PDB file of C-alpha atoms and ligand atoms in Angstrom:
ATOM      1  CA  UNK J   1     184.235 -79.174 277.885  1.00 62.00           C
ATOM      2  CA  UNK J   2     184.112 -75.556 276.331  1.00 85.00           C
ATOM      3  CA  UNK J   3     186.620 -75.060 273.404  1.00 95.00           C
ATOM      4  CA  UNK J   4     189.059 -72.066 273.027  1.00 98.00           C
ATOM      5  CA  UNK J   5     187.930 -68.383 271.261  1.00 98.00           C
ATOM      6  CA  UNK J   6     190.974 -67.346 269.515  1.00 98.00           C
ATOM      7  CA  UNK J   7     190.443 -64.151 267.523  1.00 98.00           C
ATOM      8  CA  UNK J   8     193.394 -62.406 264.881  1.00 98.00           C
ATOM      9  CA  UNK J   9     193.219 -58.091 265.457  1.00 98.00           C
ATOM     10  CA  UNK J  10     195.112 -55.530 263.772  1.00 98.00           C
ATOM     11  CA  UNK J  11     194.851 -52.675 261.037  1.00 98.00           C
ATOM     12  CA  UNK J  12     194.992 -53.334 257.182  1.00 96.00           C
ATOM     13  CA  UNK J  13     198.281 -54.511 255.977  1.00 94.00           C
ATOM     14  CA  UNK J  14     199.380 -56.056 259.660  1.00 95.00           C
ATOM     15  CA  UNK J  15     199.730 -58.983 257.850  1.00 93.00           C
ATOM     16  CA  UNK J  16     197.418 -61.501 260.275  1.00 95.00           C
ATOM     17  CA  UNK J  17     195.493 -63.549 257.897  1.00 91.00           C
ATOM     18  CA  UNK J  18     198.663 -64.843 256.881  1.00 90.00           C
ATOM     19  CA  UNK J  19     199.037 -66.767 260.270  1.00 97.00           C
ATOM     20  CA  UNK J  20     195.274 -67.932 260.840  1.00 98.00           C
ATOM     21  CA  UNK J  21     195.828 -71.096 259.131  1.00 96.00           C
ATOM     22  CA  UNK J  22     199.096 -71.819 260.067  1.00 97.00           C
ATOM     23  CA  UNK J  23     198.103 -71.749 263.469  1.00 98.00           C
ATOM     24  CA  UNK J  24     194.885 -73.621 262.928  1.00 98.00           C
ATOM     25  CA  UNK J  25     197.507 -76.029 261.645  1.00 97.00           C
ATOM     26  CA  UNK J  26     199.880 -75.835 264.265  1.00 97.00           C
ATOM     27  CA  UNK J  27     196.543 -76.853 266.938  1.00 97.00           C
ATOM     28  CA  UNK J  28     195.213 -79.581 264.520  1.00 98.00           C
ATOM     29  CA  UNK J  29     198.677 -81.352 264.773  1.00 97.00           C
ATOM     30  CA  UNK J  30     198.684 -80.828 268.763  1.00 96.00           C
ATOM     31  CA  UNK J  31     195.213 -82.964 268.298  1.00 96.00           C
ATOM     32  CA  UNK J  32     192.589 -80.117 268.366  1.00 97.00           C
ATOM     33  CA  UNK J  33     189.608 -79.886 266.352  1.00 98.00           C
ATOM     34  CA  UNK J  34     189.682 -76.316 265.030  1.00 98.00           C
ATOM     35  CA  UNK J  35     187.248 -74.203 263.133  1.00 98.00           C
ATOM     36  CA  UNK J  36     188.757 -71.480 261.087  1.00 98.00           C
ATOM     37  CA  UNK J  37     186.659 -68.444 260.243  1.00 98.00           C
ATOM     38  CA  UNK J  38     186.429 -64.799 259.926  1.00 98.00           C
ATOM     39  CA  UNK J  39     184.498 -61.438 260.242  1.00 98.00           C
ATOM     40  CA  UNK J  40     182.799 -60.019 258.862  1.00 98.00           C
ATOM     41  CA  UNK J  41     181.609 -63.065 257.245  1.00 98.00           C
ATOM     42  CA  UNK J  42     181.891 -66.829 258.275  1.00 98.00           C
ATOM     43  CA  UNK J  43     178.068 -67.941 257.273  1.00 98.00           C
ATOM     44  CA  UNK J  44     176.445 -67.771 254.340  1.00 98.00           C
ATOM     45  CA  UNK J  45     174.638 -64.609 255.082  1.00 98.00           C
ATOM     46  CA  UNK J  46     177.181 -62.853 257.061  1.00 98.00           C
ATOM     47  CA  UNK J  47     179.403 -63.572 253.645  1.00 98.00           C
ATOM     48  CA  UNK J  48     176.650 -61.726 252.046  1.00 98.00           C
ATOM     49  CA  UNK J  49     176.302 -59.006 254.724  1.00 98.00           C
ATOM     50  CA  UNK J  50     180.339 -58.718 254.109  1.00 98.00           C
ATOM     51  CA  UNK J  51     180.425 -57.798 250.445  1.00 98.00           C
ATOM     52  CA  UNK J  52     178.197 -54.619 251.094  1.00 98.00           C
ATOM     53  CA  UNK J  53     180.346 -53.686 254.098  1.00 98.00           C
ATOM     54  CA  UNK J  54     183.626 -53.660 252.448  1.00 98.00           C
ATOM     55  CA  UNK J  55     182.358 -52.025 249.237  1.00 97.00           C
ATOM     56  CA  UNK J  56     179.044 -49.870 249.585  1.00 97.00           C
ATOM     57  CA  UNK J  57     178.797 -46.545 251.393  1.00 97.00           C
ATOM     58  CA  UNK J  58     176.950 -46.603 254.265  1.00 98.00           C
ATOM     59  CA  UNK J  59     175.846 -44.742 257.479  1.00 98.00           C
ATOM     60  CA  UNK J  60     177.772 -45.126 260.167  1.00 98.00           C
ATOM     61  CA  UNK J  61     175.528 -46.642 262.741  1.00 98.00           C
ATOM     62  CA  UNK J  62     173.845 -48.777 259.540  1.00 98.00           C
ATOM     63  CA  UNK J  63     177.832 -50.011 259.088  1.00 98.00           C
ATOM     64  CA  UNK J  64     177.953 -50.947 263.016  1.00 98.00           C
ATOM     65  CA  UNK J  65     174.633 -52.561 263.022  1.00 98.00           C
ATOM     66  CA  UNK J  66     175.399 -54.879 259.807  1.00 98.00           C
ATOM     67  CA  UNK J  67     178.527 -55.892 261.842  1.00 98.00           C
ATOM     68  CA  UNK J  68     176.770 -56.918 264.561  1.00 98.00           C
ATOM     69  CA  UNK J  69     173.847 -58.653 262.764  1.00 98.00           C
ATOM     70  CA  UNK J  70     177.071 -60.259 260.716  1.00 98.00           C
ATOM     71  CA  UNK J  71     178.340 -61.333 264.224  1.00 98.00           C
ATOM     72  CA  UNK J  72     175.073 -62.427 266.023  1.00 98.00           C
ATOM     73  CA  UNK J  73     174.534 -65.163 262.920  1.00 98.00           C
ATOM     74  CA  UNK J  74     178.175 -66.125 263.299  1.00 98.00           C
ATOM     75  CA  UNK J  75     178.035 -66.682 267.021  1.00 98.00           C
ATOM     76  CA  UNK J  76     174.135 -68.939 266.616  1.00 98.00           C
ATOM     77  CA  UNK J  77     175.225 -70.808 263.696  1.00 98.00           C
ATOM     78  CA  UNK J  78     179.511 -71.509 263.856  1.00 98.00           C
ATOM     79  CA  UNK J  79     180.972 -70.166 266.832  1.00 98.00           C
ATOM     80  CA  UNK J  80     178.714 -71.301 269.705  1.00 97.00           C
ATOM     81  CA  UNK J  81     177.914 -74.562 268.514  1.00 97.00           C
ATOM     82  CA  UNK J  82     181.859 -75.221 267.661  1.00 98.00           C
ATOM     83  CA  UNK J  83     182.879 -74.195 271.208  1.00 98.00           C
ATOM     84  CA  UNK J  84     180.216 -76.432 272.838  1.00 97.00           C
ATOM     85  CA  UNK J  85     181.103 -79.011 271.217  1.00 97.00           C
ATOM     86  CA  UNK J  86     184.670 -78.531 272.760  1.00 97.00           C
ATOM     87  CA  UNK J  87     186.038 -77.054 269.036  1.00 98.00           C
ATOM     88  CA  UNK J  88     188.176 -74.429 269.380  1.00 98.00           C
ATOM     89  CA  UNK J  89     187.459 -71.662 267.052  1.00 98.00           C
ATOM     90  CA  UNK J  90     190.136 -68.918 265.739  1.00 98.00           C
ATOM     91  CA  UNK J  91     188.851 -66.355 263.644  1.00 98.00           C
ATOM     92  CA  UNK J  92     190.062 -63.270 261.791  1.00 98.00           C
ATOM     93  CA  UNK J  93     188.676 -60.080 263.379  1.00 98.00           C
ATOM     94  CA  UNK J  94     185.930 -60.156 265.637  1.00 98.00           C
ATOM     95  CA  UNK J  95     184.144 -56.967 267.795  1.00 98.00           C
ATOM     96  CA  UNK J  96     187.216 -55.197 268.834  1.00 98.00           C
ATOM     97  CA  UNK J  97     187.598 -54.440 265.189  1.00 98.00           C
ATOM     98  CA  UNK J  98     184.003 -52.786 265.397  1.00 99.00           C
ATOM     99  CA  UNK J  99     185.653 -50.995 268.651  1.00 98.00           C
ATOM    100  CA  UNK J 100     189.237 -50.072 266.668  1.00 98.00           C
ATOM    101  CA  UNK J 101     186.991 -49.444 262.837  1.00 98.00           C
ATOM    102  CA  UNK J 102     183.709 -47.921 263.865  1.00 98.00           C
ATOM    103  CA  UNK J 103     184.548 -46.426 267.152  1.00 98.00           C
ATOM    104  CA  UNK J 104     188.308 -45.272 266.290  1.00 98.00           C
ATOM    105  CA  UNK J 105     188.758 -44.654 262.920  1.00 98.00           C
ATOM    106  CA  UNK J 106     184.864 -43.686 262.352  1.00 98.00           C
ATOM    107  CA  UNK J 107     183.892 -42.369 265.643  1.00 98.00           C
ATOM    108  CA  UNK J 108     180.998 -44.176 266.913  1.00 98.00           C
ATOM    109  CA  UNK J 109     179.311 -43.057 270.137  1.00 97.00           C
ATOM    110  CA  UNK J 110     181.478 -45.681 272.525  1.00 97.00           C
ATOM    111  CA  UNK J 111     177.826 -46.347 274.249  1.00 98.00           C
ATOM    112  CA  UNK J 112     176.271 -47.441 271.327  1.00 98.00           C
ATOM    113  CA  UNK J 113     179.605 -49.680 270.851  1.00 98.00           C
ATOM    114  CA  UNK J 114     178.924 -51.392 274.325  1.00 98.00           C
ATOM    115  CA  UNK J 115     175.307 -51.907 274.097  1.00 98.00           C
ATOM    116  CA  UNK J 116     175.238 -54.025 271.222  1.00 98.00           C
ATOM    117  CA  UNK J 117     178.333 -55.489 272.415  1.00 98.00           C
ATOM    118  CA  UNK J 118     175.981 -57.027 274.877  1.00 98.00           C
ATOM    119  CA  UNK J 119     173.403 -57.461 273.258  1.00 98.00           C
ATOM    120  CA  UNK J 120     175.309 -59.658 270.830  1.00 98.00           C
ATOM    121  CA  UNK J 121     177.508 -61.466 272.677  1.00 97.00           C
ATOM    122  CA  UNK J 122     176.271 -61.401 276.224  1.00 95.00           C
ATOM    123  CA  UNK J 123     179.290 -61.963 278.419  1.00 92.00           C
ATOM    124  CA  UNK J 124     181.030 -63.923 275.383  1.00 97.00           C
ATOM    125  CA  UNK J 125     184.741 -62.351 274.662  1.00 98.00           C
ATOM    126  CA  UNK J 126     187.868 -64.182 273.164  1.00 98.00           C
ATOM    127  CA  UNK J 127     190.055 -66.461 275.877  1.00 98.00           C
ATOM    128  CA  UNK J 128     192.830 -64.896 273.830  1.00 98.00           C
ATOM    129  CA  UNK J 129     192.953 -61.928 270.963  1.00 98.00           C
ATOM    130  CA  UNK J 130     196.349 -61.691 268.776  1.00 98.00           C
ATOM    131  CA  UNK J 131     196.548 -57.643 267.980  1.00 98.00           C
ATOM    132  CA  UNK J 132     199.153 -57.636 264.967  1.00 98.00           C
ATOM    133  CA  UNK J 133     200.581 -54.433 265.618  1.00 98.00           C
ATOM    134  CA  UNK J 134     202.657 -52.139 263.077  1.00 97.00           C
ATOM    135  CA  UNK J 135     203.564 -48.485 261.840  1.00 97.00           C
ATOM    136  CA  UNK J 136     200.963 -47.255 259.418  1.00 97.00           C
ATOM    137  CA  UNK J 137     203.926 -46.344 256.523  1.00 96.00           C
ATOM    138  CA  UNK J 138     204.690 -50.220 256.616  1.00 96.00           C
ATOM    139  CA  UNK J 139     201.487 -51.319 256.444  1.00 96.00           C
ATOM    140  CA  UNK J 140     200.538 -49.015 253.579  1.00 94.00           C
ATOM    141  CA  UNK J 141     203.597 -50.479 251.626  1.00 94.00           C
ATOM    142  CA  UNK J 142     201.884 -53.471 252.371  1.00 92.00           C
ATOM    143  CA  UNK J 143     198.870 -53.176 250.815  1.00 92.00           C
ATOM    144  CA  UNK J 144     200.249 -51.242 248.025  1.00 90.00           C
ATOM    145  CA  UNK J 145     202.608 -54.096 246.843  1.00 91.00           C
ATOM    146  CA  UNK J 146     200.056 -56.320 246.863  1.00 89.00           C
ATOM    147  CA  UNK J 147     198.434 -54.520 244.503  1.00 90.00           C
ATOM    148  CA  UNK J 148     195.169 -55.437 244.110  1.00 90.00           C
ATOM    149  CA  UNK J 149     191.811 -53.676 244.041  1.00 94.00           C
ATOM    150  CA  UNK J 150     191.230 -52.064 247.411  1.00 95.00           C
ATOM    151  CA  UNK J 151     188.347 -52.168 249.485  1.00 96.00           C
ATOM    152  CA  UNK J 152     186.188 -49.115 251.063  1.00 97.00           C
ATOM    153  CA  UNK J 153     188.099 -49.502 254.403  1.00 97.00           C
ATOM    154  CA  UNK J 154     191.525 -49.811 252.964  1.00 95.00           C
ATOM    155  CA  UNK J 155     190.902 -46.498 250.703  1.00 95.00           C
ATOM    156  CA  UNK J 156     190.690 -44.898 253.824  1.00 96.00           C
ATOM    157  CA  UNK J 157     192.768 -41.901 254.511  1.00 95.00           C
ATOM    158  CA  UNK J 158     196.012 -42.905 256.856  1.00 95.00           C
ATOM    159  CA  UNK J 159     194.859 -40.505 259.210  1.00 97.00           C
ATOM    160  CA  UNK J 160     191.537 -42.743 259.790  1.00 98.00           C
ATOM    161  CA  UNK J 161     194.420 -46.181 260.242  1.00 98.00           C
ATOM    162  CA  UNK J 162     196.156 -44.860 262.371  1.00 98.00           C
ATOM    163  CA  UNK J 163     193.030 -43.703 264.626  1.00 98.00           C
ATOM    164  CA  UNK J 164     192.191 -47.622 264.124  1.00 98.00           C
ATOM    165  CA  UNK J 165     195.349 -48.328 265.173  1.00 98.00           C
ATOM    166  CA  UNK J 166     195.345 -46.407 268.616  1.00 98.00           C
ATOM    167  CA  UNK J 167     192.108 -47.945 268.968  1.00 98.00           C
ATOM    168  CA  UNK J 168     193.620 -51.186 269.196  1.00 98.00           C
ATOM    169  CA  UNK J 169     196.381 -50.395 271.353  1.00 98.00           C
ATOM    170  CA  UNK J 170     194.135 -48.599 273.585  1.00 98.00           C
ATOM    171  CA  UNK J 171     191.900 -51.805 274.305  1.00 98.00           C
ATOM    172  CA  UNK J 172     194.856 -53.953 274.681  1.00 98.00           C
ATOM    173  CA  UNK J 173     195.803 -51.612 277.255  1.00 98.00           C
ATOM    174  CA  UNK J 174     192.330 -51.794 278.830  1.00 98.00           C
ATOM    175  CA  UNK J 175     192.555 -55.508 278.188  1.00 98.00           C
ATOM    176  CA  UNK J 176     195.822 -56.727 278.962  1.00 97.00           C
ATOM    177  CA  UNK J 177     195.242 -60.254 279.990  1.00 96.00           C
ATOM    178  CA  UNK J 178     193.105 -61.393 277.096  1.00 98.00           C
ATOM    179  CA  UNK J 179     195.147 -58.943 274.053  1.00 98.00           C
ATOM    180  CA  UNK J 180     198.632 -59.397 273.270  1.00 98.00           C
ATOM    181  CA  UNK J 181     199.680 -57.587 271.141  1.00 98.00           C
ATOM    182  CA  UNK J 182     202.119 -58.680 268.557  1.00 98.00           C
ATOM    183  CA  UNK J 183     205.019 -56.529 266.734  1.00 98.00           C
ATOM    184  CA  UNK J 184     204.003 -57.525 263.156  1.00 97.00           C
ATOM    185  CA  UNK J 185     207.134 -55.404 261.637  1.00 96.00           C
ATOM    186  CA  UNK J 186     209.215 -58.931 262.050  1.00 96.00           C
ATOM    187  CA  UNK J 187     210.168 -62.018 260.197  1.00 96.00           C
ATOM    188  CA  UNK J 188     207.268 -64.925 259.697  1.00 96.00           C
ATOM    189  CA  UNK J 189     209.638 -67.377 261.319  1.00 97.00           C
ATOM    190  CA  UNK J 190     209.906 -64.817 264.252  1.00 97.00           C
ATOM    191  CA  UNK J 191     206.019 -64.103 264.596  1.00 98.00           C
ATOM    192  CA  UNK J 192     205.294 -67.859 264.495  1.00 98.00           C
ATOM    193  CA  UNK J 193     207.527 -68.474 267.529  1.00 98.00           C
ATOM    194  CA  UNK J 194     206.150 -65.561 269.363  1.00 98.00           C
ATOM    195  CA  UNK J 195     202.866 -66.974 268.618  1.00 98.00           C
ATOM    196  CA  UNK J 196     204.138 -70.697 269.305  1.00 97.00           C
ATOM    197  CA  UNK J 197     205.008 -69.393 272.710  1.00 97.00           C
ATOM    198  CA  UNK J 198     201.859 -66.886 273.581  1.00 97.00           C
ATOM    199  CA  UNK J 199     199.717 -70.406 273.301  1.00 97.00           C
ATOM    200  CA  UNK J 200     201.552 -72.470 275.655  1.00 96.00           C
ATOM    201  CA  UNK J 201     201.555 -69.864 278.353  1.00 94.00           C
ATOM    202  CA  UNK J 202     197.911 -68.829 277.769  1.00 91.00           C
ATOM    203  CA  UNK J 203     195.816 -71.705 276.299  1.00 90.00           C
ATOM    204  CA  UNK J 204     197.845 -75.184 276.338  1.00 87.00           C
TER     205      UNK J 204
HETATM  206  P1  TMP L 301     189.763 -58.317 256.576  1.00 67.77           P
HETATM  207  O1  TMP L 301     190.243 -57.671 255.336  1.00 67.77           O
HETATM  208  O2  TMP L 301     190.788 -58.415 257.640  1.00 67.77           O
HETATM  209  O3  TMP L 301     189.048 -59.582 256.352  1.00 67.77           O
HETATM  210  O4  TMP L 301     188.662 -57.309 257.214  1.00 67.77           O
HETATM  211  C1  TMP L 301     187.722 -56.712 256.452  1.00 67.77           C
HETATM  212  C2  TMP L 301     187.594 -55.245 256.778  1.00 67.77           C
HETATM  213  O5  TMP L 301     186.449 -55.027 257.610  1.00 67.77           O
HETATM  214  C3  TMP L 301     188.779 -54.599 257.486  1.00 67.77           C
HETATM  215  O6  TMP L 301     189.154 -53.438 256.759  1.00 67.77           O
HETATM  216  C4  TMP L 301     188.238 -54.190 258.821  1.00 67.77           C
HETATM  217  C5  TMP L 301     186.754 -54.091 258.613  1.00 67.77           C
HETATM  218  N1  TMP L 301     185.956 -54.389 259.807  1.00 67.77           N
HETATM  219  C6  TMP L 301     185.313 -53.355 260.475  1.00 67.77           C
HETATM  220  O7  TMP L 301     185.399 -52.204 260.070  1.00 67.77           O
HETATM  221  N2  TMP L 301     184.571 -53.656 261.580  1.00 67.77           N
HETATM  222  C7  TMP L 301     184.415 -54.931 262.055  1.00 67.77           C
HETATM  223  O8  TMP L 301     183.726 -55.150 263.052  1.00 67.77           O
HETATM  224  C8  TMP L 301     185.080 -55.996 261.327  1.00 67.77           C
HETATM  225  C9  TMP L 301     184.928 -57.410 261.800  1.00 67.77           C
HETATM  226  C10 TMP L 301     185.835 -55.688 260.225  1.00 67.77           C
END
């Protein structure tokens, strides 16, 4: 039996990581094994791969491609294996943050997006994405009050977010049974049951 893909989406300051573990939680005590993990990162190299994407400058396409190598790693060594084994996996970010980051925010060449999109995954995609959702002012108070040093994609400009953020909404649109997307301007207590409920119709 295959496990379940679960990946966390959204722009800086949507507040997501915040509900990765409580939901890993919330599986574990409904009796499923769950591997928690994120992107870029989740391996001991793609951990490595992530400190000089969120803090050296880079080419674009060099960005995208360290992404990917990030991701090809994580899917071999953690996510593959975990799903086979019947695991389910939930991790924070996966490729449509390339799509929403390095096609929308940075402009990417949306060919080059989809080719190693293949290349890395194959036909592999989440059985369900969770696309916190918010207005940019909101998440920039966000960040800001929890003042701590920022990294290279969270010094962006807002005008870059906010092209991240269409980028999102425009593949959940494209994607509408596998992305739902999530108003993150909302209580924890409210998110959880939103999220409580988005699992029993769509994975339980
Ligand atoms: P995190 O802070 O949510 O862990 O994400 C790290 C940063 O990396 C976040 O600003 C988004 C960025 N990112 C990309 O630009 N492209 C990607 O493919 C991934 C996975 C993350």
């Amino acid at each position: 039996m295959k496990g379940k893909f679960i990946t966390f989406e959204g722009i800086d300051g949507a507040g997501k990581s915040s509900h990765v573990e409580w939901l890993a939680e919330w599986l574990r005590a409904r009796g499923i094994v769950v591997q928690v993990t994120r992107e870029p990162g989740g391996t001991e190299l793609g951990e490595k791969l992530r400190a000089l994407l969120l803090n050296e400058p880079m080419h674009l396409e060099t960005e995208t491609l360290l992404m990917f190598a990030a991701r090809r790693e994580h899917l071999a060594r953690l996510i593959e294996p975990a799903l086979a084994r019947g695991e389910w996996v939930v991790c924070d970010r996966f490729s449509d943050a390339t799509y929403a980051y390095q096609g929308g925010g940075r402009g990417l060449d949306r060919n080059k997006f989809l080719t190693l999109e293949h290349w890395v995954q194959e036909r592999l995609q989440p059985d369900l994405t969770l696309l916190f959702d918010l207005p940019l002012d909101i998440a920039r108070e966000r960040i800001v009050l929890a003042n701590r040093v920022l990294d290279k994609f969270e010094q962006e400009r807002v005008d870059f977010h906010e092209r991240v953020r269409q980028a999102y909404l425009e593949r959940a649109h494209g994607n509408p049974s596998r992305i739902q997307v999530i108003n993150a301007d909302n209580s924890i207590d409210n998110i959880r049951k939103k999220l409580e409920k988005i699992l029993l119709v769509n994975c339980l």
